[in-house]
Tab-separated table of C-alpha atoms in Angstrom:
chain	number	residue	atom	x	y	z
C	1	UNK	CA	153.473	99.288	126.313
C	2	UNK	CA	153.005	98.982	122.654
C	3	UNK	CA	156.095	96.021	122.239
C	4	UNK	CA	156.069	96.352	118.293
C	5	UNK	CA	158.489	98.595	119.584
C	6	UNK	CA	160.607	95.628	120.283
C	7	UNK	CA	160.658	93.975	117.365
C	8	UNK	CA	163.689	91.990	115.804
C	9	UNK	CA	164.101	92.318	112.000
C	10	UNK	CA	162.415	91.690	109.621
C	11	UNK	CA	162.860	87.430	108.540
C	12	UNK	CA	161.881	87.285	104.826
C	13	UNK	CA	159.675	84.358	104.822
C	14	UNK	CA	157.519	82.890	101.641
C	15	UNK	CA	153.156	84.153	101.810
C	16	UNK	CA	151.263	82.043	104.064
C	17	UNK	CA	154.093	78.852	104.622
C	18	UNK	CA	156.931	78.214	106.727
C	19	UNK	CA	159.023	76.241	104.994
C	20	UNK	CA	161.113	77.994	104.653
C	21	UNK	CA	162.151	80.144	108.056
C	22	UNK	CA	164.218	82.895	106.494
C	23	UNK	CA	164.745	83.214	102.631
C	24	UNK	CA	167.679	85.846	102.706
C	25	UNK	CA	165.857	87.603	99.981
C	26	UNK	CA	165.819	91.577	100.652
C	27	UNK	CA	163.211	93.365	102.128
C	28	UNK	CA	162.768	97.058	101.095
C	29	UNK	CA	161.827	99.108	103.394
C	30	UNK	CA	160.225	102.688	103.477
C	31	UNK	CA	162.404	105.444	105.523
C	32	UNK	CA	160.582	104.005	109.057
C	33	UNK	CA	161.087	100.744	108.297
C	34	UNK	CA	158.203	98.963	107.197
C	35	UNK	CA	158.650	96.766	104.400
C	36	UNK	CA	157.333	97.112	100.477
C	37	UNK	CA	157.155	93.771	99.643
C	38	UNK	CA	157.435	92.253	95.975
C	39	UNK	CA	154.875	89.615	94.760
C	40	UNK	CA	155.931	86.275	96.429
C	41	UNK	CA	157.386	87.934	99.877
C	42	UNK	CA	156.250	87.906	103.100
C	43	UNK	CA	157.936	89.338	106.072
C	44	UNK	CA	158.119	87.965	109.685
C	45	UNK	CA	159.262	89.855	112.690
C	46	UNK	CA	159.326	88.450	116.989
C	47	UNK	CA	158.964	90.200	120.208
C	48	UNK	CA	158.945	89.982	123.691
C	49	UNK	CA	161.346	86.246	122.867
C	50	UNK	CA	163.363	84.202	125.260
C	51	UNK	CA	162.241	86.090	128.753
C	52	UNK	CA	161.406	83.311	129.824
C	53	UNK	CA	157.057	84.509	129.781
C	54	UNK	CA	157.723	87.353	131.709
C	55	UNK	CA	155.866	90.089	130.223
C	56	UNK	CA	152.342	90.478	130.700
C	57	UNK	CA	149.481	88.623	129.196
C	58	UNK	CA	145.749	89.006	127.985
C	59	UNK	CA	144.023	90.530	125.615
C	60	UNK	CA	146.189	92.782	123.055
C	61	UNK	CA	145.515	95.234	120.421
C	62	UNK	CA	147.012	95.055	117.360
C	63	UNK	CA	146.444	99.066	115.347
C	64	UNK	CA	147.826	99.079	111.838
C	65	UNK	CA	147.854	101.278	108.461
C	66	UNK	CA	147.152	99.989	105.099
C	67	UNK	CA	145.508	96.952	103.369
C	68	UNK	CA	146.794	93.637	103.429
C	69	UNK	CA	147.142	89.951	105.453
C	70	UNK	CA	148.204	89.777	109.080
C	71	UNK	CA	149.699	86.474	110.110
C	72	UNK	CA	149.791	85.777	114.209
C	73	UNK	CA	151.755	82.789	116.609
C	74	UNK	CA	154.295	81.483	119.118
C	75	UNK	CA	152.149	82.986	122.499
C	76	UNK	CA	149.419	85.072	120.239
C	77	UNK	CA	146.488	83.764	119.445
C	78	UNK	CA	143.714	85.837	116.578
C	79	UNK	CA	140.935	86.459	118.843
C	80	UNK	CA	138.520	88.597	115.933
C	81	UNK	CA	139.587	91.325	113.153
C	82	UNK	CA	138.714	94.345	111.212
C	83	UNK	CA	140.369	96.517	108.946
C	84	UNK	CA	143.247	98.684	110.969
C	85	UNK	CA	142.843	96.326	114.621
C	86	UNK	CA	143.374	92.922	115.498
C	87	UNK	CA	142.387	91.717	119.479
C	88	UNK	CA	144.619	88.954	120.286
C	89	UNK	CA	144.614	86.329	122.899
C	90	UNK	CA	148.540	86.584	124.541
C	91	UNK	CA	149.622	83.590	126.607
C	92	UNK	CA	153.510	84.256	127.547
C	93	UNK	CA	155.728	81.568	126.857
C	94	UNK	CA	159.376	81.659	126.134
C	95	UNK	CA	158.534	81.500	122.383
C	96	UNK	CA	157.593	85.265	122.590
C	97	UNK	CA	154.832	86.255	119.658
C	98	UNK	CA	155.237	85.970	115.943
C	99	UNK	CA	153.918	88.720	113.662
C	100	UNK	CA	154.112	87.953	109.829
C	101	UNK	CA	152.808	90.318	106.998
C	102	UNK	CA	151.813	87.716	104.030
C	103	UNK	CA	150.685	89.923	102.222
C	104	UNK	CA	150.332	94.072	101.207
C	105	UNK	CA	148.733	95.867	98.815
C	106	UNK	CA	152.095	98.422	96.639
C	107	UNK	CA	149.736	101.178	96.611
C	108	UNK	CA	148.646	100.927	100.481
C	109	UNK	CA	150.946	99.414	102.402
C	110	UNK	CA	150.944	97.418	105.799
C	111	UNK	CA	152.350	99.805	107.750
C	112	UNK	CA	152.583	101.759	111.586
C	113	UNK	CA	152.046	98.354	113.347
C	114	UNK	CA	151.183	98.672	117.243
C	115	UNK	CA	150.801	95.919	119.197
C	116	UNK	CA	149.768	97.284	122.479
C	117	UNK	CA	149.168	95.886	125.758
C	118	UNK	CA	145.973	95.042	127.319
C	119	UNK	CA	144.811	98.244	129.444
C	120	UNK	CA	146.838	100.428	127.661
C	121	UNK	CA	145.222	100.994	123.884
C	122	UNK	CA	143.944	104.536	124.964
C	123	UNK	CA	147.163	105.701	126.907
C	124	UNK	CA	150.562	104.440	124.845
C	125	UNK	CA	150.947	107.337	122.455
C	126	UNK	CA	151.157	109.826	124.891
C	127	UNK	CA	152.510	107.547	127.986
C	128	UNK	CA	154.730	104.963	126.123
C	129	UNK	CA	156.652	103.205	129.005
C	130	UNK	CA	155.340	100.563	131.032
C	131	UNK	CA	154.202	101.770	134.653
C	132	UNK	CA	156.363	98.690	136.778
C	133	UNK	CA	159.239	100.289	134.303
C	134	UNK	CA	158.933	103.402	135.415
C	135	UNK	CA	158.564	102.338	139.119
C	136	UNK	CA	161.357	100.401	138.998
C	137	UNK	CA	163.332	103.287	137.881
C	138	UNK	CA	162.302	106.134	139.976
C	139	UNK	CA	164.520	105.904	143.118
C	140	UNK	CA	167.434	106.813	140.589
C	141	UNK	CA	168.902	109.959	139.976
C	142	UNK	CA	170.600	109.528	136.626
C	143	UNK	CA	170.197	107.235	133.458
C	144	UNK	CA	173.005	106.199	131.695
C	145	UNK	CA	171.581	105.321	127.636
C	146	UNK	CA	174.477	103.457	126.586
C	147	UNK	CA	173.184	100.349	126.090
C	148	UNK	CA	169.915	101.955	124.696
C	149	UNK	CA	172.042	103.795	122.425
C	150	UNK	CA	173.333	100.247	121.007
C	151	UNK	CA	177.187	102.535	121.202
C	152	UNK	CA	178.707	99.389	120.955
C	153	UNK	CA	177.837	98.409	117.991
C	154	UNK	CA	176.073	101.565	116.511
C	155	UNK	CA	176.671	102.206	112.913
C	156	UNK	CA	175.576	105.769	113.042
C	157	UNK	CA	176.925	108.594	111.244
C	158	UNK	CA	175.262	111.397	110.291
C	159	UNK	CA	171.803	112.349	111.376
C	160	UNK	CA	169.283	110.832	108.288
C	161	UNK	CA	170.057	107.669	110.167
C	162	UNK	CA	169.593	107.805	113.407
C	163	UNK	CA	166.009	106.137	114.719
C	164	UNK	CA	162.917	108.596	115.198
C	165	UNK	CA	159.624	106.999	117.065
C	166	UNK	CA	158.206	106.253	113.943
C	167	UNK	CA	160.543	103.708	113.245
C	168	UNK	CA	159.464	100.757	112.907
C	169	UNK	CA	161.391	98.919	115.948
C	170	UNK	CA	163.907	100.941	118.709
C	171	UNK	CA	165.564	97.237	118.667
C	172	UNK	CA	167.874	97.968	116.126
C	173	UNK	CA	171.703	98.741	116.102
C	174	UNK	CA	170.728	102.042	115.611
C	175	UNK	CA	169.484	102.190	119.150
C	176	UNK	CA	166.509	103.952	120.849
C	177	UNK	CA	165.415	107.402	119.580
C	178	UNK	CA	166.573	110.343	122.021
C	179	UNK	CA	163.163	111.181	121.507
C	180	UNK	CA	162.259	108.528	124.219
C	181	UNK	CA	165.331	108.872	126.389
C	182	UNK	CA	163.896	112.712	126.305
C	183	UNK	CA	160.974	111.691	127.708
C	184	UNK	CA	161.826	109.393	130.060
C	185	UNK	CA	164.073	111.515	131.741
C	186	UNK	CA	161.308	114.316	131.596
C	187	UNK	CA	158.658	111.942	132.833
C	188	UNK	CA	160.895	110.701	135.854
C	189	UNK	CA	162.729	113.499	137.098
C	190	UNK	CA	165.778	112.711	136.704
C	191	UNK	CA	169.564	113.381	134.739
C	192	UNK	CA	170.336	112.084	131.584
C	193	UNK	CA	174.017	110.367	130.136
C	194	UNK	CA	174.583	110.202	127.245
C	195	UNK	CA	176.725	108.714	124.429
C	196	UNK	CA	178.010	109.970	120.715
C	197	UNK	CA	178.405	107.718	118.257
C	198	UNK	CA	182.217	106.996	117.472
C	199	UNK	CA	181.354	107.761	114.045
C	200	UNK	CA	178.399	110.751	114.199
C	201	UNK	CA	180.276	113.853	112.490
C	202	UNK	CA	179.500	117.320	113.309
C	203	UNK	CA	175.853	117.841	112.488
C	204	UNK	CA	174.611	114.739	114.365
C	205	UNK	CA	176.223	116.378	117.462
C	206	UNK	CA	174.857	119.633	116.879
C	207	UNK	CA	171.460	118.412	116.604
C	208	UNK	CA	172.051	116.152	118.970
C	209	UNK	CA	172.815	119.320	121.272
C	210	UNK	CA	169.766	120.877	120.090
C	211	UNK	CA	167.839	117.761	120.740
C	212	UNK	CA	168.604	117.938	124.335
C	213	UNK	CA	168.933	121.684	124.459
C	214	UNK	CA	165.018	121.948	123.743
C	215	UNK	CA	162.888	118.861	124.467
C	216	UNK	CA	164.980	117.741	127.829
C	217	UNK	CA	163.303	119.715	130.656
C	218	UNK	CA	165.879	121.812	132.483
C	219	UNK	CA	167.120	122.181	136.389
C	220	UNK	CA	168.405	118.268	135.697
C	221	UNK	CA	172.179	117.431	134.551
C	222	UNK	CA	172.365	116.043	131.122
C	223	UNK	CA	175.991	114.033	131.206
C	224	UNK	CA	178.073	113.963	127.512
C	225	UNK	CA	180.249	111.437	126.750
C	226	UNK	CA	182.071	110.484	123.240
C	227	UNK	CA	181.320	106.707	122.695
C	228	UNK	CA	181.367	104.335	125.029
C	229	UNK	CA	185.596	102.612	126.551
C	230	UNK	CA	186.839	103.256	123.694
C	231	UNK	CA	190.404	102.447	125.701
C	232	UNK	CA	188.977	98.343	125.512
C	233	UNK	CA	190.258	96.777	122.302
C	234	UNK	CA	187.228	94.521	122.730
C	235	UNK	CA	185.127	97.144	120.637
C	236	UNK	CA	185.287	98.510	117.560
C	237	UNK	CA	185.073	102.171	118.126
C	238	UNK	CA	189.080	101.319	119.974
C	239	UNK	CA	190.445	100.221	117.160
C	240	UNK	CA	188.751	102.810	114.939
C	241	UNK	CA	189.816	105.457	117.198
C	242	UNK	CA	193.597	103.818	117.433
C	243	UNK	CA	193.854	104.081	113.227
C	244	UNK	CA	192.589	107.662	113.430
C	245	UNK	CA	195.106	108.499	116.269
C	246	UNK	CA	197.744	106.812	114.857
C	247	UNK	CA	196.965	108.598	111.166
C	248	UNK	CA	197.219	111.556	112.302
C	249	UNK	CA	200.366	110.882	114.291
C	250	UNK	CA	199.182	111.926	118.422
C	251	UNK	CA	201.371	109.564	119.583
C	252	UNK	CA	204.310	107.236	118.477
C	253	UNK	CA	202.937	104.466	120.508
C	254	UNK	CA	199.122	103.197	119.202
C	255	UNK	CA	197.079	102.740	122.141
C	256	UNK	CA	198.667	106.169	123.291
C	257	UNK	CA	197.657	107.378	119.817
C	258	UNK	CA	193.946	105.660	120.193
C	259	UNK	CA	193.937	107.689	123.818
C	260	UNK	CA	195.259	111.408	122.873
C	261	UNK	CA	192.457	110.481	119.449
C	262	UNK	CA	189.557	109.863	122.181
C	263	UNK	CA	190.437	112.835	124.237
C	264	UNK	CA	191.066	115.135	120.849
C	265	UNK	CA	187.667	114.269	119.563
C	266	UNK	CA	185.785	114.319	122.728
C	267	UNK	CA	187.173	118.395	122.882
C	268	UNK	CA	185.651	118.369	119.417
C	269	UNK	CA	181.958	117.407	120.622
C	270	UNK	CA	182.418	118.930	124.095
C	271	UNK	CA	182.759	122.323	122.472
C	272	UNK	CA	179.857	121.998	120.117
C	273	UNK	CA	177.772	120.925	122.693
C	274	UNK	CA	178.911	124.095	124.321
C	275	UNK	CA	178.284	126.532	121.658
C	276	UNK	CA	175.001	124.758	120.496
C	277	UNK	CA	174.195	125.627	124.181
C	278	UNK	CA	174.728	129.427	124.596
C	279	UNK	CA	173.113	130.278	120.775
C	280	UNK	CA	169.953	128.951	121.835
C	281	UNK	CA	169.863	130.431	125.677
C	282	UNK	CA	166.960	130.285	128.407
C	283	UNK	CA	166.390	127.762	131.091
C	284	UNK	CA	168.699	124.412	129.833
C	285	UNK	CA	169.726	121.319	131.402
C	286	UNK	CA	173.365	121.968	133.090
C	287	UNK	CA	176.127	119.880	130.714
C	288	UNK	CA	178.530	117.575	132.473
C	289	UNK	CA	181.050	117.109	129.199
C	290	UNK	CA	182.796	113.348	130.634
C	291	UNK	CA	185.737	111.299	129.993
C	292	UNK	CA	185.999	108.214	130.540
C	293	UNK	CA	189.267	106.198	131.307
C	294	UNK	CA	190.006	102.436	132.096
C	295	UNK	CA	189.502	101.873	135.633
C	296	UNK	CA	192.444	99.095	135.771
C	297	UNK	CA	194.621	100.992	134.458
C	298	UNK	CA	195.380	105.288	136.408
C	299	UNK	CA	197.366	105.854	133.515
C	300	UNK	CA	195.210	106.475	130.609
C	301	UNK	CA	193.193	108.913	133.550
C	302	UNK	CA	196.910	111.641	133.053
C	303	UNK	CA	197.061	110.657	129.412
C	304	UNK	CA	193.893	112.232	129.091
C	305	UNK	CA	193.378	114.785	130.946
C	306	UNK	CA	197.420	115.613	130.358
C	307	UNK	CA	196.335	116.033	126.465
C	308	UNK	CA	195.372	119.574	124.282
C	309	UNK	CA	193.339	121.712	126.095
C	310	UNK	CA	191.037	118.044	127.526
C	311	UNK	CA	191.126	119.146	130.846
C	312	UNK	CA	189.644	122.560	130.445
C	313	UNK	CA	187.193	121.420	128.654
C	314	UNK	CA	185.860	118.170	130.375
C	315	UNK	CA	183.734	118.457	133.559
C	316	UNK	CA	184.613	114.832	134.971
C	317	UNK	CA	186.512	111.688	134.476
C	318	UNK	CA	184.923	108.382	134.398
C	319	UNK	CA	186.144	105.666	135.799
C	320	UNK	CA	184.350	101.842	136.039
C	321	UNK	CA	185.091	100.656	139.516
C	322	UNK	CA	184.032	96.469	139.598
C	323	UNK	CA	185.214	94.159	141.651
C	324	UNK	CA	185.617	90.790	140.972
C	325	UNK	CA	186.874	90.284	138.255
C	326	UNK	CA	189.968	88.353	138.487
C	327	UNK	CA	188.338	85.380	139.476
C	328	UNK	CA	187.212	84.636	135.733
C	329	UNK	CA	190.138	84.313	135.218
C	330	UNK	CA	191.876	81.245	133.807
C	331	UNK	CA	194.781	81.319	136.000
C	332	UNK	CA	192.121	81.225	138.774
C	333	UNK	CA	189.584	78.342	137.275
C	334	UNK	CA	190.714	75.489	139.959
C	335	UNK	CA	190.872	77.703	143.200
C	336	UNK	CA	187.230	79.705	142.286
C	337	UNK	CA	185.694	76.088	141.306
C	338	UNK	CA	186.587	75.210	144.725
C	339	UNK	CA	185.086	78.082	146.341
C	340	UNK	CA	181.881	77.919	148.421
C	341	UNK	CA	179.517	81.378	147.684
C	342	UNK	CA	180.927	83.135	150.970
C	343	UNK	CA	184.152	82.728	150.115
C	344	UNK	CA	183.540	84.263	146.725
C	345	UNK	CA	181.590	87.085	148.275
C	346	UNK	CA	184.273	87.544	151.322
C	347	UNK	CA	186.872	87.714	148.375
C	348	UNK	CA	185.178	90.719	146.880
C	349	UNK	CA	184.608	91.960	150.028
C	350	UNK	CA	188.842	91.986	150.732
C	351	UNK	CA	189.196	93.191	147.340
C	352	UNK	CA	187.016	96.447	147.803
C	353	UNK	CA	188.717	97.333	151.006
C	354	UNK	CA	192.475	96.322	149.480
C	355	UNK	CA	192.865	97.236	146.157
C	356	UNK	CA	189.904	98.621	144.972
C	357	UNK	CA	189.933	101.522	147.166
C	358	UNK	CA	193.814	102.247	146.592
C	359	UNK	CA	193.119	102.523	142.931
C	360	UNK	CA	190.030	104.865	143.737
C	361	UNK	CA	192.501	107.143	145.370
C	362	UNK	CA	194.719	107.099	142.046
C	363	UNK	CA	191.997	108.414	139.562
C	364	UNK	CA	190.768	110.780	142.423
C	365	UNK	CA	194.126	112.084	142.690
C	366	UNK	CA	194.112	112.421	139.370
C	367	UNK	CA	191.213	114.420	138.714
C	368	UNK	CA	191.316	116.459	141.140
C	369	UNK	CA	195.022	117.562	140.483
C	370	UNK	CA	193.568	118.338	137.423
C	371	UNK	CA	190.260	120.498	138.080
C	372	UNK	CA	187.624	117.718	137.555
C	373	UNK	CA	185.319	115.406	139.542
C	374	UNK	CA	186.094	111.943	139.649
C	375	UNK	CA	182.766	109.699	138.256
C	376	UNK	CA	181.116	106.668	137.842
C	377	UNK	CA	180.291	105.373	134.295
C	378	UNK	CA	179.632	101.420	135.584
C	379	UNK	CA	180.419	100.046	138.294
C	380	UNK	CA	179.541	97.161	140.374
C	381	UNK	CA	180.048	93.200	140.467
C	382	UNK	CA	182.376	91.711	137.829
C	383	UNK	CA	181.754	88.020	138.547
C	384	UNK	CA	182.010	86.710	134.956
C	385	UNK	CA	184.201	83.710	132.852
C	386	UNK	CA	186.767	85.256	130.077
C	387	UNK	CA	189.129	84.198	127.790
C	388	UNK	CA	187.456	80.743	127.567
C	389	UNK	CA	186.846	80.636	130.851
C	390	UNK	CA	182.971	82.029	130.144
C	391	UNK	CA	181.920	78.941	128.505
C	392	UNK	CA	183.015	76.297	131.851
C	393	UNK	CA	179.148	76.235	133.635
C	394	UNK	CA	180.354	75.394	136.573
C	395	UNK	CA	182.381	78.363	136.906
C	396	UNK	CA	179.417	80.486	135.783
C	397	UNK	CA	176.567	78.527	137.938
C	398	UNK	CA	179.637	79.679	140.875
C	399	UNK	CA	179.076	83.768	140.075
C	400	UNK	CA	175.667	83.134	139.258
C	401	UNK	CA	175.063	81.583	143.049
C	402	UNK	CA	176.876	84.139	144.373
C	403	UNK	CA	175.183	87.363	142.343
C	404	UNK	CA	171.825	86.100	143.888
C	405	UNK	CA	173.119	86.136	147.537
C	406	UNK	CA	172.351	88.420	150.483
C	407	UNK	CA	175.861	89.086	151.055
C	408	UNK	CA	175.893	91.328	147.259
C	409	UNK	CA	173.472	93.798	149.401
C	410	UNK	CA	176.711	94.677	151.859
C	411	UNK	CA	178.518	94.176	149.208
C	412	UNK	CA	177.708	96.842	146.839
C	413	UNK	CA	177.120	99.016	149.700
C	414	UNK	CA	180.680	98.947	150.695
C	415	UNK	CA	181.970	99.866	147.259
C	416	UNK	CA	179.546	102.879	147.170
C	417	UNK	CA	180.742	104.088	150.567
C	418	UNK	CA	184.097	103.619	149.876
C	419	UNK	CA	183.409	105.076	146.248
C	420	UNK	CA	182.463	108.185	148.184
C	421	UNK	CA	185.390	108.380	151.210
C	422	UNK	CA	187.784	107.933	148.605
C	423	UNK	CA	186.885	111.144	146.420
C	424	UNK	CA	184.179	109.472	143.937
C	425	UNK	CA	181.220	111.383	143.177
C	426	UNK	CA	178.141	110.638	141.050
C	427	UNK	CA	178.178	106.351	140.750
C	428	UNK	CA	176.363	104.910	138.059
C	429	UNK	CA	175.374	101.075	138.731
C	430	UNK	CA	175.383	98.785	135.392
C	431	UNK	CA	173.282	97.517	135.539
C	432	UNK	CA	169.258	97.954	135.635
C	433	UNK	CA	167.689	94.856	134.080
C	434	UNK	CA	169.810	91.747	132.249
C	435	UNK	CA	169.043	88.498	132.679
C	436	UNK	CA	171.937	85.842	134.375
C	437	UNK	CA	174.344	83.425	132.781
C	438	UNK	CA	177.241	82.124	130.469
C	439	UNK	CA	178.024	86.787	129.803
C	440	UNK	CA	178.033	87.669	133.311
C	441	UNK	CA	175.225	88.483	135.777
C	442	UNK	CA	175.176	92.339	134.780
C	443	UNK	CA	171.069	93.067	135.651
C	444	UNK	CA	170.193	94.665	139.225
C	445	UNK	CA	167.555	93.145	138.344
C	446	UNK	CA	167.478	89.514	136.929
C	447	UNK	CA	163.865	90.781	135.263
C	448	UNK	CA	161.430	93.643	135.748
C	449	UNK	CA	158.906	91.567	137.478
C	450	UNK	CA	161.360	90.477	140.020
C	451	UNK	CA	160.603	90.789	143.749
C	452	UNK	CA	162.388	92.846	144.665
C	453	UNK	CA	163.337	90.823	148.433
C	454	UNK	CA	165.056	88.660	145.731
C	455	UNK	CA	166.956	91.255	144.073
C	456	UNK	CA	169.599	91.629	146.231
C	457	UNK	CA	171.974	94.231	144.224
C	458	UNK	CA	169.257	96.062	143.645
C	459	UNK	CA	167.631	96.612	147.169
C	460	UNK	CA	171.227	97.743	148.071
C	461	UNK	CA	170.739	100.604	145.067
C	462	UNK	CA	167.629	101.784	146.075
C	463	UNK	CA	168.704	101.947	150.032
C	464	UNK	CA	171.670	103.772	148.806
C	465	UNK	CA	170.225	106.394	146.320
C	466	UNK	CA	167.239	107.126	149.445
C	467	UNK	CA	170.523	107.574	151.591
C	468	UNK	CA	172.608	109.649	149.119
C	469	UNK	CA	168.995	111.626	148.430
C	470	UNK	CA	168.794	112.432	152.182
C	471	UNK	CA	171.833	114.111	152.232
């Protein structure tokens, strides 16, 4: 509800002028990210932009510390101001909210800016999450924070680099502070699934374990996974891990060396977490140590669990059972363009009942042979073009239409039921809320305020969560 936590990185501008959008000059900041402006320099940022105006309107309150001159624009109009506080009339649109520091006293700079939604002026510090956000997540047992941690782009390696609740925004490549994650799962009585940055040193891992052991309420599960999809070469952590594995001579084949390094470092992370948890004593969350393998290649599961003592330190093997991947292939472009929405739904159903079911069974057998559970770190539909096909508008529209079709309810239901029948345990769907478009239709909700009756994937997951809770 403090939307400054959504703010984009600072843009260097000229004071009281929009003649140049970005001067390109570096903005020096304090340790929490607040600008320390030089003479002739201003700093601007944007919030809630390009989400179609799907956020609350009304009178927002801006609180801040320090002395200087502030400017608001786009969806926000200044109503009144006094030192340390301003009132804004916000009319939501695609533009979002513009905020600018035109002047900042070097002896008492502008800092600790908070821009609070209507009705939350007295509660935003203790209750930072919007009630609709909590309601829409409230039925689910486990929240995976991979995207909140920006794991596929994070530069974090040391503990001092991490974001905290006092960081000016939670929307940088450093991700969201762990303290916000623990508060969310505590409030929802949910399990948490965290990903450790691939560059994180042992101190970072140890401090992360200590924070979660002491701040997450006991009685629930804490899933711990080193990085994300290290098998997937589109991510920087994959190539980095491969270089480490090759340098350490972990295998003759470079891809296998990558997997071996991932299993090796995962084991080290698991050991640090268990040692830290044991040393602290008392009641704590239950640790679930997770190795992530490639759903489309069961060999990766075998390689990871066969390496060293990894299977003795892991509790679970995780894969991502997606359906519809091949429909986005260049080889299938003309076939798919000739298909109707019902035909796309039928093709996905045939995949779930055939190849997907068989592949889940293969992974489940490998996991069982090593004494670990098979769980999903992601899963659901994967209707998106690739290898250039994502830029074919007609194909994108076919996939968007399929994702909005009521048939998705049955596909998700059948997917999870097949998953359980073939030996899968916990299932984490990808993802919570995200717009549909060129690069996929990943959201179970397209927007947080979307009517549930229109969100067929989300409805299916709600009903599945309820039925599993009854089990």
